Amino acid sequence: MNSILLLNGPNLNRLGKREPGIYGSETLENVEAKLQNILKAYNVNIDSFQSNHEGELIDKIHQADDNYMGIIFNPGAYTHTSIALRDAISSIDVPVVEVHISNVHARESFRHHSLLAAVCEGQIVGLGTKGYELAAEYFASKIQER
Ligand code: DHK
């Protein structure tokens, strides 16, 4: 079960085009390819799913239980609004690392609070798309410690 799920929420399909001054110029496909490259060295598979729909993200989180050893999750704006996603994360045993590309704490106050952080294993914020890579390295290191 050495598989990781890369999960991205609303508007992250627009990476590369969307507000590049905030989110950078890398596309989601670039990010997926980089993670695949990092993880293949550890013999770890990665699946990727992006949705603009809260319910689809919830379904994917439920399905992840028993199928993945970790989830790298950028919930987009649902970070700040979704009790349902928080409950979904709480309902599974798979550890989740929450990733934000931008430094949400340096932005509008409505982005300062995450409803999900308390039920995630950890949070990586403000390091650009490198945050996804760091989360992948984290899960890979956990596999190696086993
Ligand atoms: C992405 C979004 O879409 C925003 O709604 C969040 C997050 C921040 C990010 O930095 O990756 O507020």
XYZ file of C-alpha atoms and ligand atoms in Angstrom:
158
model
C 0.000 0.000 0.000
C 2.871 2.375 -0.770
C 0.661 4.879 -2.499
C 0.059 8.551 -1.894
C -2.918 10.595 -2.987
C -2.376 14.150 -4.217
C -5.664 15.934 -3.715
C -6.392 19.457 -4.910
C -9.518 21.489 -4.379
C -11.217 24.335 -6.200
C -9.395 26.513 -8.715
C -6.154 24.550 -8.455
C -6.761 23.227 -11.970
C -5.979 26.849 -12.921
C -2.416 26.684 -11.535
C 0.039 28.262 -13.938
C -2.589 30.672 -15.270
C -4.230 31.741 -12.037
C -2.759 34.833 -10.318
C 0.855 33.787 -11.046
C 2.184 36.474 -8.683
C 0.567 34.525 -5.836
C 0.493 30.926 -7.036
C 3.515 30.825 -9.369
C 3.808 29.639 -12.942
C 3.859 25.872 -12.492
C 0.838 23.937 -13.685
C -0.771 21.124 -11.720
C 0.584 18.719 -14.366
C 4.128 19.987 -13.614
C 3.567 19.453 -9.908
C 2.231 15.917 -10.503
C 5.240 15.059 -12.681
C 7.677 16.360 -10.058
C 6.042 14.355 -7.273
C 6.003 11.241 -9.426
C 9.695 11.713 -10.038
C 10.526 12.214 -6.366
C 8.444 9.243 -5.236
C 9.542 6.719 -7.825
C 12.981 6.791 -6.205
C 11.279 5.406 -3.089
C 9.087 2.968 -5.018
C 6.003 4.916 -4.024
C 3.072 5.391 -6.365
C 1.127 8.655 -6.534
C -2.405 9.229 -7.764
C -3.751 12.696 -8.361
C -7.276 14.059 -8.175
C -8.509 17.626 -8.494
C -12.079 18.793 -8.118
C -13.939 22.050 -7.839
C -16.728 20.245 -5.960
C -16.723 19.721 -2.224
C -18.700 16.446 -2.349
C -16.287 14.897 -4.840
C -13.377 15.743 -2.547
C -15.244 14.194 0.384
C -15.921 11.012 -1.624
C -12.251 10.784 -2.594
C -11.155 11.177 1.037
C -13.514 8.367 2.113
C -12.229 6.113 -0.690
C -8.643 6.849 0.348
C -9.068 4.966 3.620
C -7.257 1.602 3.317
C -5.918 2.558 -0.127
C -3.230 5.160 0.602
C -0.559 5.686 3.216
C -0.905 9.455 3.029
C -2.777 12.314 1.423
C -1.213 15.589 0.293
C -4.148 17.973 0.267
C -4.520 21.538 -0.908
C -8.190 22.209 -0.179
C -8.112 25.675 -1.790
C -10.754 28.010 -0.395
C -12.567 25.087 1.297
C -9.755 25.282 3.857
C -11.484 28.259 5.362
C -15.100 27.141 5.053
C -15.605 23.386 5.069
C -16.607 21.585 8.241
C -17.674 18.713 5.941
C -14.102 18.247 4.663
C -12.802 18.405 8.221
C -15.256 15.668 9.230
C -14.231 13.593 6.191
C -10.558 13.802 7.222
C -11.502 12.865 10.802
C -13.417 9.851 9.506
C -10.353 8.142 7.979
C -7.124 6.721 9.387
C -4.892 7.994 6.586
C -2.682 10.946 7.615
C -3.219 14.165 5.687
C -0.680 16.925 5.118
C -2.358 20.229 4.270
C -0.464 22.297 1.706
C -0.911 25.927 0.732
C 1.149 27.416 -2.034
C 0.794 30.979 -0.818
C 1.493 32.314 2.642
C -2.133 32.505 3.729
C -1.114 34.348 6.906
C 0.245 37.248 4.879
C -2.992 37.558 2.904
C -6.606 38.537 3.664
C -7.714 37.754 7.224
C -10.365 35.281 5.982
C -7.473 33.066 4.800
C -5.718 33.035 8.171
C -7.829 30.293 9.690
C -7.911 26.697 8.536
C -10.844 24.568 9.640
C -8.852 21.506 8.592
C -5.411 22.019 10.134
C -6.343 20.583 13.532
C -7.297 17.222 12.008
C -4.300 17.060 9.664
C -0.927 15.601 10.586
C 0.740 18.864 9.595
C 0.582 21.904 7.386
C 3.020 23.390 4.863
C 2.299 26.995 3.988
C 3.834 29.683 1.811
C 6.666 27.751 0.167
C 5.149 27.788 -3.301
C 4.597 24.516 -5.148
C 7.742 23.262 -3.367
C 5.366 22.608 -0.441
C 3.878 19.663 -2.336
C 7.364 18.237 -2.874
C 8.223 18.617 0.807
C 5.023 16.795 1.758
C 5.946 13.958 -0.634
C 9.434 13.753 0.913
C 7.828 13.602 4.336
C 5.650 10.609 3.447
C 8.570 8.915 1.670
C 10.711 9.310 4.800
C 7.930 7.728 6.873
C 7.930 4.704 4.573
C 11.677 4.379 4.941
C 11.430 4.450 8.730
C 9.109 1.434 8.704
C -5.267 28.141 -2.460
C -6.477 28.743 -2.614
O -7.240 28.464 -3.666
C -6.970 29.748 -1.661
O -8.370 29.786 -1.592
C -6.369 29.570 -0.283
C -4.473 28.297 -1.232
C -4.856 29.470 -0.379
C -2.990 28.194 -1.525
O -2.212 29.059 -1.152
O -2.573 27.191 -2.127
O -6.753 30.635 0.542
